[in-house]
Backbone as a ProteinNet text record, in pm:
[ID]
protein_1_A
[PRIMARY]
MASNRIEELKKRRQREIKKKKSQVPVGVTFLIFALIIYAIFLATDFKSSMFWIIGLLFGIVLQRARFCFAASFRDPILVGNTSILKAVIIGLIIMTIGFGIIQFISIGDSQDFDIENIPGYISKVGMHTVIGAILFGTGMVIAGGCVSGTLIRIGEGFILQIVVLVGLIIGSLISAKYIQFWDKCIISKTHVVYIPRYIGFSKAIIGQSILLLLIYFLADLYHKRNNIMK
[TERTIARY]
4388.7	4268.2	4188.4	4181.7	4105	4167.4	4303.4	4373.3	4354.1	4363.3	4341.5	4200.6	4107.7	3967.9	3948.4	4015.4	4004.8	4064.1	4180.7	4244.4	4157.7	4093.3	4004.2	3886.4	3832.2	3720.1	3762.3	3885	3935.8	3946.8	4003.2	4019.9	3884.7	3789.1	3655.9	3592.6	3612.1	3556.4	3619.9	3751.9	3821.1	3772.7	3739	3688	3549	3470.8	3333.4	3329.8	3427.8	3430.1	3480.9	3399.3	3439.4	3537.1	3634.9	3730.2	3662.4	3691.7	3633.5	3689.7	3599.5	3642.5	3717	3822.5	3897.8	3816.7	3813.3	3738	3827.1	3953.5	4046.6	4002.1	3964.6	3920.4	3801	3706.3	3589.6	3633.3	3725	3774	3846.7	3930.1	4004.4	3907.3	3802.5	3702.3	3633.6	3591.1	3523.3	3619.1	3747.2	3845	3863.4	3873.6	3886	3761.3	3643.3	3516.5	3512.6	3558.6	3559.3	3655.5	3771	3867.9	3815.7	3743.3	3684.7	3583.6	3497.9	3398.8	3469.7	3576.7	3651.8	3711.4	3764.5	3823.5	3717	3596	3486.8	3448.2	3433.9	3400.2	3510.8	3636.9	3750.5	3753.9	3710.4	3711.3	3592.7	3484	3361.6	3328.3	3350.1	3310.9	3405.4	3500.6	3601.1	3537	3431.7	3365.1	3305.4	3243.2	3184.5	3292.9	3408	3517.9	3566.2	3568.4	3608.7	3504.6	3375.7	3270.4	3280.3	3314.6	3326.4	3438.2	3553.5	3665.9	3631.6	3570.3	3531.4	3431.4	3336.8	3237.7	3301.8	3398.6	3467.9	3544.4	3618.3	3695.4	3603	3491.4	3393.9	3337	3309.3	3257.6	3357.8	3485	3589.7	3599.4	3596.4	3604.8	3484.9	3363.7	3244	3251.2	3297.7	3303.6	3406.1	3523	3628.4	3595.6	3523.6	3488.9	3360.5	3288	3158.5	3063.7	3066.6	2988	2842.1	2752.1	2609.5	2529.9	2441.5	2362.3	2266.5	2212.9	2123.9	2198.1	2320.3	2399.9	2437.9	2456	2496.3	2389	2262.2	2153.2	2107.9	2133.2	2089.4	2185.4	2315.3	2415	2416.5	2404.3	2402.1	2288.7	2173.7	2059	2074	2120.1	2126.9	2245.9	2364.1	2485.9	2567.9	2517.4	2590.1	2714.5	2728.6	2848.1	2819.1	2898.4	2875.5	2989	3065.3	3178.8	3133.4	3028.9	2981.7	2912	2839.2	2773.5	2877.5	2990.2	3095.5	3155.7	3164.6	3214.2	3120.5	2988.8	2889.5	2903.2	2923	2937.1	3062.3	3173.1	3295.5	3271	3195.4	3161.5	3080.4	2986.3	2905.3	2990.6	3088	3176.8	3258.5	3313.7	3392.2	3303.8	3180.7	3088.4	3051.1	3028.7	2993.9	3103.9	3227.7	3340	3364.1	3358.6	3384.2	3281.6	3151.6	3047.3	3047	3081.4	3086.7	3189	3306.3	3410.9	3364.5	3303	3256.1	3150.7	3055.3	2947.8	2997.4	3094.1	3150	3222.5	3297.1	3366.7	3266.2	3147.5	3047	2973.5	2937.1	2851.5	2913	3027.8	3089.3	3014.4	3040.8	2979.3	2854.2	2801.3	2682.2	2556.9	2457.5	2330.2	2225.6	2268.1	2178.5	2212.2	2148.4	2176.6	2050.1	2054	1942.3	1974.5	1883.2	1904.4	1933	1868.7	1882.3	2023.7	2100.3	2235.5	2344.3	2304.5	2403.4	2438.8	2568.2	2607	2552.3	2508.7	2451.3	2299.7	2238.8	2093.2	2039.2	1975.9	1922.5	1772.9	1730.6	1591.3	1503.4	1375.7	1277.2	1250.3	1214	1188.3	1042	979.3	839.3	790.5	658.2	599.8	648.8	678	727.9	861.8	941.6	1068.6	1044.6	945.9	912.3	859.8	767	708.5	818.2	902.8	1011.3	1107.8	1138.9	1232.2	1174.1	1044.6	980.9	977.6	939	932.3	1070.5	1170	1305	1364.1	1343.4	1398	1335.6	1201.7	1133.8	1181.8	1187.7	1234.3	1378.5	1459.5	1601.5	1622.4	1544.6	1557.7	1506.7	1392.2	1337.2	1432.7	1491.6	1582.5	1717.6	1749.9	1878.3	1992.7	1963.5	2071.8	2019.3	2098.1	2062.1	2102.3	2099.6	2132.7	2277.2	2369.8	2510.5	2532.8	2467.2	2480.8	2426.7	2315.2	2257.1	2352.2	2409.2	2501.8	2626.9	2674.4	2792.8	2764	2648.1	2615.4	2593.6	2536.3	2522.3	2660.7	2752.1	2888.9	2958.9	2916.8	2977.9	2910.9	2803.3	2740.4	2611.4	2555.2	2428	2314.5	2269.3	2171.3	2039.1	2002.2	1873.5	1864.6	1978.4	1977.2	1935.3	1938.3	1891.2	1742.7	1668.8	1526.2	1510.7	1598.1	1595.8	1628.5	1727.6	1765.8	1650.7	1580.7	1464	1358.8	1337.2	1243.2	1285.8	1417.5	1468.6	1442.8	1466.4	1446.8	1299.1	1212.1	1067.9	1021.5	1066.7	1029.5	1077.5	1199.4	1253.3	1173.5	1135.9	1057.4	920	857.5	725.8	738.3	845.5	866.9	887	965.7	990.6	863.2	775.8	651.3	556	552.1	452.5	512.8	638.1	703.2	629.7	574.5	501.8	374.7	309.4	189.4	223.9	331.3	371.8	421.9	487.7	536.6	418.7	314.2	196.7	121.2	110.4	30.4	103.3	233.8	305.3	432.7	523.9	659	657.8	575.8	574.6	523.8	453.4	396.9	491.7	609	706.4	816.9	911.9	1015.7	1154.8	1252.6	1392.3	1439.4	1502.3	1563.1	1713.9	1770.6	1914.2	1975.9	2044.6	2092.1	2183.2	2275.7	2360.3	2280.8	2159.6	2077.2	2044.2	2037.9	1996	2114.1	2225.6	2336.1	2467.4	2466.6	2590.3	2660.8	2746.7	2807.4	2908.8	2999.1	3105.3	3047.8	2952.7	2893	2816.9	2751.8	2675.1	2767.5	2877.9	2971.6	3037.3	3083.8	3149.4	3050.9	2930.2	2830.1	2791.1	2768.9	2730.3	2844.3	2967.8	3082.9	3096.7	3077.8	3086.7	2975.8	2854	2742.3	2770.3	2825.9	2857.8	2969.4	3067.9	3174.6	3119.4	3022.7	2959.7	2884.5	2811.6	2740.2	2840.1	2953.9	3058.2	3110.6	3134.1	3184.5	3083.4	2955.3	2852.3	2840.9	2854	2849.2	2967.3	3084	3203	3186.5	3129.7	3105.9	3006.2	2901.8	2800.4	2862.9	2953.2	3020.9	3103.8	3177.8	3264.2	3184.3	3065	2986.1	2893.6	2853.9	2750.6	2791.2	2908.4	2946.2	2968.3	2895.5	2912.1	2988.2	3039.4	3112.6	3262.7	3308.4	3451.4	3527.5
6995.6	6949	6851	6887.3	6801	6663.1	6661.2	6534	6451.2	6516.6	6445.6	6389.2	6469.4	6424.9	6301.5	6300.4	6184.3	6060.6	6077	5963.5	5909.9	6001.3	5959.7	5880.6	5927.2	5855	5717	5709.6	5579.8	5480.5	5529.8	5441.3	5396.2	5491.6	5456.4	5351.6	5369.4	5274.4	5137.2	5135.6	5007.3	4935	5013.6	4950.6	4894.3	4964.1	4919.5	4793.1	4783.4	4666.2	4545.7	4445	4325.4	4243.4	4193.9	4109	3979.1	3939.3	3815.9	3696.4	3608.5	3489.6	3395.5	3340.5	3242.9	3115.5	3063.9	2941.8	2817.3	2839	2726.2	2620.5	2660	2556.4	2476.2	2544.1	2473	2374.6	2422	2334.2	2213.1	2234.6	2122.8	2023.9	2077.8	1991.2	1901.2	1962.8	1883.8	1784	1822.8	1730.7	1607.7	1632.5	1519.6	1432.3	1497.2	1424.9	1338.2	1396.1	1321.6	1202.7	1221.9	1112.3	1001.4	1038.6	936.4	851.6	918.6	844.5	753.8	806.3	724.6	601.3	620.6	507.7	402.9	450.1	356.4	276.8	347.7	279.3	181.5	224.9	141	10.7	19.6	-99.6	-191.4	-134.6	-213.9	-245.5	-147	-164.7	-82.7	-150.6	-80.6	-2.4	-58.8	7.1	141.9	143.8	268.9	371.6	323.8	416.9	486.4	412.1	472.2	574.8	539.7	634.3	762.2	745.8	860.3	954.6	898.4	979.5	1049.1	972.9	1031.9	1145.5	1124.2	1227.7	1354.1	1337.2	1453.2	1529.6	1456.2	1520.9	1589.4	1522.7	1580.4	1711.2	1710.5	1831.4	1945.5	1914.3	2017.8	2079.2	1992.8	2042.1	2131.7	2087.8	2166.5	2302.6	2304.6	2430.7	2525.5	2473.7	2560.9	2609.5	2526	2564.1	2645.1	2656.5	2725.4	2664.4	2532.5	2461.9	2454	2499.7	2497.7	2498.8	2400.9	2393.1	2511.2	2557.2	2673.1	2794.9	2815.8	2930.7	2919	2795.9	2778.7	2827.6	2821.4	2870.1	3010.6	3048.6	3179.8	3291.7	3267.5	3373.2	3427	3341.2	3398.1	3497.2	3473.7	3562.6	3689.9	3674.4	3788.5	3879.1	3819.9	3901.2	3870.2	3779.3	3747.9	3664.6	3604.4	3523.6	3376.2	3313.2	3172	3081.1	3127.8	3048.7	2912.3	2912.6	2786.1	2702.3	2768.4	2695.1	2621.6	2687.6	2623.6	2505.7	2520.8	2409	2289.5	2317.5	2209.6	2141.4	2221.4	2164.1	2076.1	2123.9	2042.2	1910.8	1920.5	1798.6	1701.7	1755.6	1670	1605.4	1680	1622.7	1507	1531	1424.9	1303.8	1331.5	1222.5	1145.4	1217.6	1153.1	1056.9	1105	1020.3	906.3	938.3	835.2	723.6	762.4	659.3	589.1	666.3	605.5	493.7	517.6	413.6	290.1	315.8	203	121.3	191.4	120.8	55	119.7	61.1	-69.4	-70.5	-192.9	-305	-265.9	-365.7	-423	-336.1	-383.5	-366	-295	-273.8	-170.4	-167.9	-67.4	-119.4	-228.7	-287.6	-207.5	-207.2	-142	-244.5	-368.1	-476.1	-517.3	-453.3	-484	-460.3	-510.1	-493.1	-377.9	-281.7	-164.9	-206	-312.9	-355.7	-401	-440.2	-492.1	-385.2	-261.3	-153.6	-98.5	-81.5	-22.9	118.6	150.5	282.8	278	376.9	381	471.8	413.4	490	505.1	628.6	654.2	673.2	649.3	675.5	826.2	871.6	1014.3	1033.9	1131.9	1157.6	1280.3	1288.3	1402.6	1413.1	1297.9	1303	1376.5	1368.7	1441.2	1592.1	1634.9	1777.6	1827.2	1749.9	1790.9	1798.9	1697.3	1696.8	1812.5	1842.4	1952.3	2086.2	2107	2233.6	2246.3	2137.3	2141.1	2165.4	2091.3	2103.9	2241.1	2286.7	2416.8	2530.7	2525	2629.2	2630.2	2510.9	2502.2	2546.2	2512.9	2547	2698.2	2767.8	2913	2979.2	2930.5	2988.6	2966.6	2847.6	2815.4	2883.1	2929.2	2996.2	2902.3	2776.5	2683.4	2542.8	2460.6	2319.8	2243.5	2111.9	2030.5	2055.8	2052.1	2073.6	2213.8	2314.6	2450.7	2466.5	2398	2403.2	2343.2	2227.9	2162.4	2247.6	2310.2	2396.5	2512.8	2575.4	2692.6	2654	2536.8	2490.7	2473.1	2415.7	2398.5	2529.6	2634.5	2766.1	2845.7	2789.3	2855.3	2928.5	2909.5	2973.8	2889.6	2931.5	2853.4	2842	2946.6	2945.5	2829.6	2785.5	2677.1	2543.3	2536.3	2413.9	2393	2503.8	2494.2	2431.5	2473.5	2416.4	2267.5	2230.6	2089.4	2005.9	2060	1988.7	1969.3	2075.1	2064.3	1959.1	1952.9	1851.7	1710.8	1691.7	1558.6	1519	1614.5	1585.6	1554.7	1636.3	1612.8	1478.4	1440.7	1310.6	1195.5	1208.4	1101.9	1087.6	1202.1	1197.6	1134.1	1172.5	1115.3	964.6	920.6	776.6	700.3	763.9	696.7	678.1	780.3	777	742.3	695.1	665.5	556.1	458.5	350.7	403.8	499.5	560.7	631.4	712.9	785.2	689.3	582.7	483.9	417.3	386.4	321.6	416.8	544	640.5	696.5	724.2	795.3	724.1	696.6	651.8	522.5	425.5	295.5	305.5	413.8	430	504.4	547	619.4	524.6	576.5	491.9	549.1	464.3	506	559.3	674.8	730.8	717.8	621.3	593.5	605.2	715.3	750	643.1	578.7	474.5	362.9	342.2	238.5	272.5	402.7	446.5	473.6	525.7	564.2	496.2	409.9	343.3	417.8	346.2	401	511.4	485.8	582.6	713.9	706.5	827.9	905.8	833.5	899.5	976.6	914.5	981.1	1101.6	1081.6	1192	1305.8	1269.9	1372.1	1452.5	1381.9	1452.2	1541.1	1492.8	1572.8	1699.3	1686	1803.8	1903.2	1851.8	1939.4	2016.7	1946.3	2011.5	2114.8	2084	2180.8	2305.4	2286.4	2400.1	2486.8	2421.6	2496.5	2570	2504.4	2568.5	2694	2683.6	2797.6	2913	2882.3	2985.2	3048.2	2965.2	3018	3110.2	3073.5	3158.1	3290.1	3284.7	3406.2	3497	3435	3510.5	3576.6	3502.9	3553.9	3678.6	3673.1	3785.5	3910	3892.6	4006.7	4061.5	3978.2	4020.8	4018.9	3966.6	3955.9	4093.7	4123.5	4251.3	4234.1	4112.2	4083.1	4084.7	4170.2	4176	4248.9
3593	3662.6	3577.5	3447.2	3357.5	3347.6	3339.8	3331.5	3458.3	3572.4	3698.4	3707.3	3657	3658.2	3572.3	3455.1	3365.7	3431.2	3493.9	3559.7	3672.6	3743.5	3852.7	3799.4	3685.1	3624.8	3575.2	3521.2	3475.5	3590.2	3703.7	3819.1	3874.2	3873.7	3922.3	3831.2	3702.2	3605.5	3620.7	3645.5	3663.3	3787.6	3891.5	4013.9	3991.5	3905.9	3879.5	3794.6	3704.5	3616.8	3693.6	3701.7	3773.8	3689	3754.7	3685	3641.5	3517.5	3468.2	3544.7	3579.6	3652.3	3558.4	3608.2	3528.5	3512.3	3389.5	3361.8	3366.7	3401.6	3406.9	3509.2	3632.9	3729.5	3678.9	3611.3	3558.2	3450.2	3362.6	3256.6	3311.4	3414.2	3475.3	3539.6	3604.8	3669.2	3567	3454.4	3350.5	3285.3	3272.6	3214.6	3303.7	3434.2	3529.1	3522.5	3517.1	3508.2	3381.8	3269.9	3143.3	3150.2	3212.7	3224.9	3314.1	3419.2	3509	3431.4	3353.8	3273.9	3173.3	3111	3015	3083.6	3204.5	3278	3309.9	3345.9	3377.1	3252.1	3138.4	3013.3	2974	2992.6	2953.7	3033	3158.1	3243.5	3218.2	3163	3146.9	3000.9	2912.8	2772.4	2683.9	2619.2	2538.3	2424	2362.7	2251	2293.4	2411.3	2461.1	2492.4	2538.6	2568.2	2441	2329.3	2202.2	2156	2171.8	2135.9	2219.1	2347.2	2438.3	2391.9	2357.1	2309.9	2177.2	2085.7	1956.9	1977.6	2069.7	2099.2	2154	2245.8	2302.4	2194.5	2112.2	2005.3	1904.6	1874.5	1782.1	1838.5	1968.8	2033.4	2029.9	2054	2050	1910.1	1808.6	1670.9	1637.4	1678.1	1650.9	1718.1	1844.8	1919	1859.3	1827.5	1775.1	1633.9	1556.2	1418.9	1412.6	1526	1530.5	1427.8	1416	1315.2	1358.6	1271.8	1304.9	1175	1157.8	1035.7	1023.1	1137.5	1132.3	1080.7	1130.8	1087	939.6	892.3	752.3	655.8	696.8	612.1	651.3	775.7	825.2	786.3	804.9	782.4	639.7	535.5	399.8	377.9	443.5	425.1	508.9	634.1	724.9	697.1	679.9	668.5	544.1	459.3	336.7	357.9	475.5	506.5	479.8	395	362	411.6	510.2	559.5	611.4	695.9	752.9	646.2	556.2	447.4	363	335.1	256.5	333.7	467.1	548.7	540.2	540.9	528.2	392.3	287.7	152.8	144.8	203.7	205.5	279.8	391.6	465.6	381.4	302.4	215.8	106.5	54.4	-47.9	11	130.4	196.5	225.3	271.8	303.2	176.2	67.2	-60	-103.8	-99.5	-142.9	-44.3	86.5	188.7	185.2	190.3	184.8	48.8	-56.3	-189	-195.5	-135.8	-135.9	-58.2	59.1	142.5	67.8	5.9	-63.3	-192.2	-257.3	-379.5	-348.6	-237.6	-196.7	-170.8	-120.9	-84.2	-205	-302.1	-411.5	-549.5	-558.2	-688.3	-770.8	-900.9	-987.4	-1056.3	-1004.9	-1064.4	-1029.5	-1121.7	-1095.3	-1050.7	-1041	-999.9	-856.8	-762.3	-620.4	-538.8	-417.7	-325	-230.3	-222	-135.5	8.6	52.7	192.1	225	121.5	147.4	138.2	112.6	98.9	236.4	267.2	396.5	411.7	531.2	556	555	620.2	629	519.5	419.2	306.2	326.9	350.7	388	265.2	286.3	181.8	174.5	55.5	34.1	-1.5	62.5	33.3	107.9	124.3	192.7	336.9	399.7	537.4	544.7	435.6	432	432.4	352.7	344.5	479.5	540	668.5	775.8	780.5	879	859	732.7	704.6	748.7	721.7	761.9	913.7	983.4	1129.7	1189.9	1140.5	1194.9	1163.5	1038.9	1001.5	1080	1098.8	1176	1320.8	1381.1	1519.6	1534.6	1435.4	1439.2	1438.2	1355.7	1347	1475.3	1526.2	1649.7	1766.4	1773.9	1885.1	1870.5	1749.2	1729.4	1701.3	1671.7	1640.8	1623	1556.6	1539.5	1665.6	1658.4	1776.5	1819	1723.4	1758.7	1813.5	1752.6	1801.8	1942.9	1972	2106.3	2209.2	2178.5	2271.5	2292.9	2185.3	2197.4	2292	2275.5	2358	2504.3	2526.5	2665.6	2727.9	2651	2700.8	2727.1	2653.7	2672.4	2783.7	2840.3	2954.6	2925.1	2805.8	2774.3	2833.7	2951.4	3026.2	2950.6	2874.9	2805.2	2706.1	2653.8	2555.8	2617.8	2752.3	2818.6	2788.4	2778.6	2743.8	2605	2513.3	2377.4	2382.1	2463.4	2474.5	2529.3	2629	2683.6	2573.9	2493.8	2382.3	2281.1	2254.4	2162	2213.6	2343.1	2402.3	2397.6	2435.1	2433.2	2290.3	2195.3	2055.4	2003.6	2042.9	1999.8	2057.8	2186.1	2250.2	2185	2154.1	2087.8	1949	1877.7	1743.8	1751.3	1849.6	1864.5	1898	1975.6	2016.2	1898.3	1809.5	1701.1	1565.4	1562.5	1435.1	1358	1429	1360.4	1293	1357.9	1300	1169	1171.9	1052.3	944	987.3	891	818.5	892	833.4	740	780.6	704.7	583.2	597.3	490.8	445.4	539.5	502.5	423.1	465.2	397.7	253.3	219.1	85.3	-9.1	43.2	-39.7	-84.6	-161.2	-219.2	-192.7	-202.5	-191	-326.2	-323.7	-445.3	-429.6	-502.1	-489.1	-628.4	-652.3	-786.9	-848.5	-772.1	-833	-900.3	-856.3	-918.8	-1063.4	-1095.2	-1228.6	-1322.1	-1268.1	-1356.5	-1320.7	-1219.8	-1179.6	-1067.8	-999.4	-878.8	-909	-999.7	-1030.3	-1079	-1172.2	-1226.6	-1119.3	-1029.3	-924	-829.1	-790	-697.5	-764.6	-886.6	-958.7	-984.9	-1027.7	-1056.9	-933.8	-822.1	-699.3	-649	-660.9	-617	-700.9	-832.9	-920.9	-888.1	-863	-828.5	-700	-599.8	-471.7	-490	-574.1	-600.8	-668.5	-757.8	-824	-722.3	-631.5	-526.8	-437.5	-407.9	-326.4	-397	-526.1	-602.7	-600.3	-619.6	-616.7	-477.6	-372.5	-235.3	-208.3	-259.3	-242.3	-316.1	-435	-513.2	-442.2	-387.5	-312.3	-190.2	-123.2	-3	-36.9	-145	-182.6	-218	-269	-312.5	-204.5	-109.7	-15.1	131	163.8	304.2	365.8	474.4	543.5	674.3	697.6	821.6	797.6	708.7	678.7	788.5
[MASK]
++++++++++++++++++++++++++++++++++++++++++++++++++++++++++++++++++++++++++++++++++++++++++++++++++++++++++++++++++++++++++++++++++++++++++++++++++++++++++++++++++++++++++++++++++++++++++++++++++++++++++++++++++++++++++++++++++++++

């Protein structure tokens, strides 16, 4: 009797549990939609079509890697996991070497160059950097993710993240409107800190890469000792 009762409860439970809907039709629909947009760009603007493909591939990589800047700083504190932080550090190392090669080809190893002629956007550093970092970091933690994390979650069906995206758009528009005000009050009074200017290009790239490798090693050590997500 007991066994029959258990089987009856199992069947009742199986009937109560709704079968998960297949997401294949939704995926196929979005794939067709993406291909249509690509075809339109290809017919009108080849450059935009390339950006569209790169954007799609970039999104796939971000989603599959669960890449999120908020998580890279949050997870080590909450659960002792530095997997994403180490991924960010590896990205910075690749970026350091990649941009270093591009800029080295442009200006060589000379310390006598004009900042304006260097490839890439080199920003000024000052109090506006600190204020922006605090605002962005606070918003990122409250929202539960950075920009890439928000877009990933929207793609996965987290409707609440649309509110975060709306906030991001509004914040960006406000920033764009008042950027000249901030530039006049703070940004224009600060300076560019470009290390190759002081120690040369080769030393700057090698030094920064070694520093990042050291941080990676410390993050890995921290992960092994404190990770509770094993």
